[in-house]
């Protein structure tokens, strides 16, 4: 099966500019995740969608970050305005379901990521 | 609070040597634990999970609830094992996210 697609792969912007990332999950996957991975750290979840609804956005800096998943398929993550500390790799992942305890379609499949540099 | 700690940023071993990548976690309930791996220029991918109790590419990991650890082990390292390894935790209730450690880079030299 085709993997999770992300674009662009690299982006360089100046602080206070805006930027948007796109993610196309694996076909049929209901759950989509956006992670931020700052250099030297592990991925940190920003937002999780179940179909087109948000189930967890507790770590999304809502004053500058926004995300949507229209029609429950593709998703975009936007930063406006960007700050220097937003420089990171933004990973998109998808899974077939959040499921319930003991059931495992949870495996998250990751995209290649978008490397954002804010100067 | 949920936290995953990987104390080593870099682990360097010679081919054929045993490997142990350490992972400790803090969580008040019963979590699921995973190891993810990222090879050079490849995507982050699941290596193994504690529930399945399998050996993948010669790696095993045992969940020790008493010590709250989930160390990854391999008796004989291969050069192709060189990669970035992340330990992750997922609480078993609700729509819960993966919480990742900071990762350990494993370098296997010939």
Coordinates of C-alpha atoms in Angstrom, one line a residue:
Chain A
X1 CA 0.0 0.0 0.0
X2 CA 1.1 3.6 -0.6
X3 CA 2.5 5.3 2.4
X4 CA 1.7 8.6 4.1
X5 CA 2.6 11.5 1.8
X6 CA 3.7 14.9 2.9
X7 CA 4.7 18.1 1.1
X8 CA 6.8 20.0 0.9
X9 CA 9.8 18.1 2.1
X10 CA 11.7 21.2 3.0
X11 CA 10.7 24.8 3.7
X12 CA 12.7 27.8 4.7
X13 CA 10.9 31.0 5.8
X14 CA 11.6 34.1 7.8
X15 CA 10.1 34.7 11.2
X16 CA 6.6 36.2 11.2
X17 CA 5.9 34.6 7.8
X18 CA 3.2 31.9 7.4
X19 CA 3.6 28.4 6.2
X20 CA 1.4 25.4 5.5
X21 CA 2.1 21.7 5.3
X22 CA 0.0 19.0 3.6
X23 CA -0.5 15.4 4.5
X24 CA -2.2 12.6 2.6
X25 CA -2.7 9.6 4.9
X26 CA -2.9 5.9 3.9
X27 CA -6.2 5.2 2.2
X28 CA -8.9 4.2 4.6
X29 CA -7.0 5.3 7.7
X30 CA -9.5 7.1 10.0
X31 CA -6.9 8.6 12.4
X32 CA -4.4 11.2 11.5
X33 CA -1.7 12.7 13.7
X34 CA 0.6 15.7 13.4
X35 CA 3.8 15.6 15.4
X36 CA 6.5 18.2 15.9
X37 CA 10.1 16.9 16.2
X38 CA 12.6 19.5 17.4
X39 CA 16.3 18.6 16.8
X40 CA 17.5 16.3 19.6
X41 CA 14.0 15.5 20.8
X42 CA 11.4 12.8 20.2
X43 CA 8.3 13.5 18.2
X44 CA 5.6 15.4 20.2
X45 CA 2.0 15.2 19.2
X46 CA 0.4 18.4 18.2
X47 CA -3.0 17.3 17.1
X48 CA -4.9 14.1 16.5
X49 CA -7.9 13.7 14.2
X50 CA -10.5 10.9 14.1
X51 CA -12.0 11.2 10.6
X52 CA -12.5 15.0 10.4
X53 CA -13.0 15.6 14.1
X54 CA -10.3 16.7 16.6
X55 CA -9.8 14.3 19.5
X56 CA -6.6 15.8 21.0
X57 CA -5.1 19.2 20.4
X58 CA -3.9 19.8 23.9
X59 CA -0.3 20.5 22.8
X60 CA -1.1 22.6 19.8
X61 CA -0.1 26.3 20.3
X62 CA -3.4 27.6 19.1
X63 CA -2.4 31.2 18.9
X64 CA -0.3 30.5 15.9
X65 CA -0.9 26.9 14.8
X66 CA -4.0 25.6 13.1
X67 CA -4.9 22.3 11.4
X68 CA -7.9 21.0 9.5
X69 CA -8.9 17.7 8.0
X70 CA -11.7 18.4 5.6
X71 CA -13.7 15.4 4.4
X72 CA -11.7 13.2 6.8
X73 CA -8.9 12.5 4.3
X74 CA -6.1 15.0 3.6
X75 CA -4.9 17.4 6.3
X76 CA -3.1 20.7 6.4
X77 CA -1.2 22.2 9.3
X78 CA -0.6 26.0 9.3
X79 CA 1.7 28.2 11.3
X80 CA 1.0 31.9 11.3
X81 CA 3.2 33.8 12.2
X82 CA 6.2 31.5 12.5
X83 CA 8.8 31.9 15.3
X84 CA 12.4 30.8 15.4
X85 CA 11.5 28.0 17.9
X86 CA 9.1 26.5 15.3
X87 CA 12.1 25.2 13.4
X88 CA 11.6 21.4 13.4
X89 CA 10.5 18.4 11.4
X90 CA 6.8 18.1 11.2
X91 CA 5.6 14.5 10.9
X92 CA 2.3 13.3 9.8
X93 CA 1.1 9.8 10.7
X94 CA -2.0 7.8 10.2
X95 CA -3.6 4.7 11.7
X96 CA -6.6 2.7 10.8
X97 CA -8.3 3.3 14.1
X98 CA -7.8 4.4 17.7
X99 CA -9.6 1.2 18.6
X100 CA -10.1 0.1 22.2
X101 CA -7.8 -1.6 24.7
X102 CA -6.5 -5.0 23.4
X103 CA -7.3 -4.3 19.8
X104 CA -4.4 -3.4 17.6
X105 CA -5.0 -1.5 14.5
X106 CA -3.2 1.3 16.3
X107 CA 0.0 1.1 14.4
X108 CA 0.9 4.5 13.3
X109 CA 2.5 4.8 9.8
X110 CA 4.7 7.9 9.5
X111 CA 5.3 10.1 6.5
X112 CA 8.8 11.4 5.5
X113 CA 8.3 14.7 7.3
X114 CA 8.6 18.3 6.4
X115 CA 11.8 20.0 7.7
X116 CA 11.0 23.7 8.5
X117 CA 13.7 26.2 9.1
X118 CA 12.7 29.6 10.4
X119 CA 15.3 32.3 10.0
Chain B
X1 CA 2.3 12.9 33.9
X2 CA 3.4 10.6 31.2
X3 CA 7.1 10.6 30.5
X4 CA 9.6 8.4 28.6
X5 CA 13.3 8.6 29.4
X6 CA 16.1 7.3 27.3
X7 CA 19.3 8.2 29.1
X8 CA 21.8 7.6 26.3
X9 CA 21.9 9.9 23.3
X10 CA 24.5 7.7 21.6
X11 CA 25.4 4.0 22.0
X12 CA 28.4 2.8 20.0
X13 CA 29.3 -0.9 19.8
X14 CA 31.3 -3.2 17.6
X15 CA 29.6 -5.7 15.3
X16 CA 28.8 -8.9 17.2
X17 CA 28.7 -7.2 20.6
X18 CA 25.5 -7.3 22.7
X19 CA 23.3 -4.2 22.7
X20 CA 20.9 -2.8 25.3
X21 CA 19.1 0.4 24.7
X22 CA 17.6 1.7 27.9
X23 CA 14.1 3.0 28.3
X24 CA 12.3 4.0 31.5
X25 CA 8.8 5.4 31.8
X26 CA 6.5 7.1 34.2
X27 CA 2.8 6.5 34.1
X28 CA 0.3 5.8 36.8
X29 CA -1.7 3.2 34.8
X30 CA -1.0 0.4 32.5
X31 CA 0.6 1.6 29.3
X32 CA 1.5 0.1 26.0
X33 CA 5.2 0.3 25.2
X34 CA 6.8 0.4 21.8
X35 CA 10.1 0.8 20.2
X36 CA 10.3 2.8 17.0
X37 CA 13.3 2.9 14.7
X38 CA 14.4 5.4 12.0
X39 CA 17.2 4.2 9.7
X40 CA 19.2 6.8 7.7
X41 CA 17.0 8.6 5.2
X42 CA 14.0 6.4 6.0
X43 CA 10.7 7.0 7.8
X44 CA 10.1 6.4 11.5
X45 CA 8.6 2.9 11.8
X46 CA 7.4 0.5 14.4
X47 CA 10.0 -2.0 15.5
X48 CA 8.2 -3.9 18.2
X49 CA 5.5 -3.6 21.0
X50 CA 5.5 -5.2 24.3
X51 CA 2.1 -6.8 23.9
X52 CA 3.2 -9.0 21.0
X53 CA 6.3 -10.3 22.9
X54 CA 8.0 -11.0 19.6
X55 CA 11.5 -10.8 18.4
X56 CA 12.0 -8.5 15.4
X57 CA 15.3 -8.4 13.6
X58 CA 16.8 -10.2 16.6
X59 CA 15.6 -7.5 19.0
X60 CA 13.5 -8.2 22.1
X61 CA 12.2 -6.0 24.8
X62 CA 10.6 -7.0 28.1
X63 CA 8.3 -4.8 30.1
X64 CA 9.3 -4.6 33.7
X65 CA 6.5 -2.9 35.6
X66 CA 8.4 -3.0 38.9
X67 CA 11.3 -1.0 37.4
X68 CA 9.1 0.8 34.9
X69 CA 11.5 -0.1 32.2
X70 CA 11.3 -1.4 28.6
X71 CA 14.9 -1.9 27.5
X72 CA 15.6 -3.1 24.0
X73 CA 18.2 -5.9 23.6
X74 CA 20.0 -7.8 20.9
X75 CA 22.6 -10.4 21.6
X76 CA 24.8 -9.7 18.5
X77 CA 24.7 -6.3 16.9
X78 CA 24.9 -6.0 13.1
X79 CA 26.1 -3.0 11.1
X80 CA 22.6 -2.6 9.6
X81 CA 21.2 -2.0 13.1
X82 CA 22.7 1.4 13.1
X83 CA 19.8 3.8 13.4
X84 CA 17.9 6.1 15.7
X85 CA 15.7 4.2 18.2
X86 CA 12.8 5.8 20.1
X87 CA 10.9 4.3 23.0
X88 CA 7.3 5.3 23.2
X89 CA 4.4 4.9 25.6
X90 CA 0.6 4.9 24.9
X91 CA -1.9 4.8 27.7
X92 CA -4.5 2.1 27.3
X93 CA -7.5 4.3 28.0
X94 CA -9.3 6.7 25.6
X95 CA -8.0 8.4 22.5
X96 CA -4.4 8.7 23.7
X97 CA -1.3 9.8 22.0
X98 CA 2.1 8.2 21.8
X99 CA 4.6 9.8 24.1
X100 CA 8.1 9.5 22.8
X101 CA 11.5 9.5 24.5
X102 CA 14.3 11.6 23.1
X103 CA 15.9 8.7 21.2
X104 CA 19.2 6.8 21.3
X105 CA 21.4 6.7 18.2
X106 CA 22.9 3.2 17.9
X107 CA 26.2 3.1 15.9
X108 CA 27.5 -0.4 15.1
X109 CA 31.1 -0.4 13.8
X110 CA 32.7 -3.2 11.8

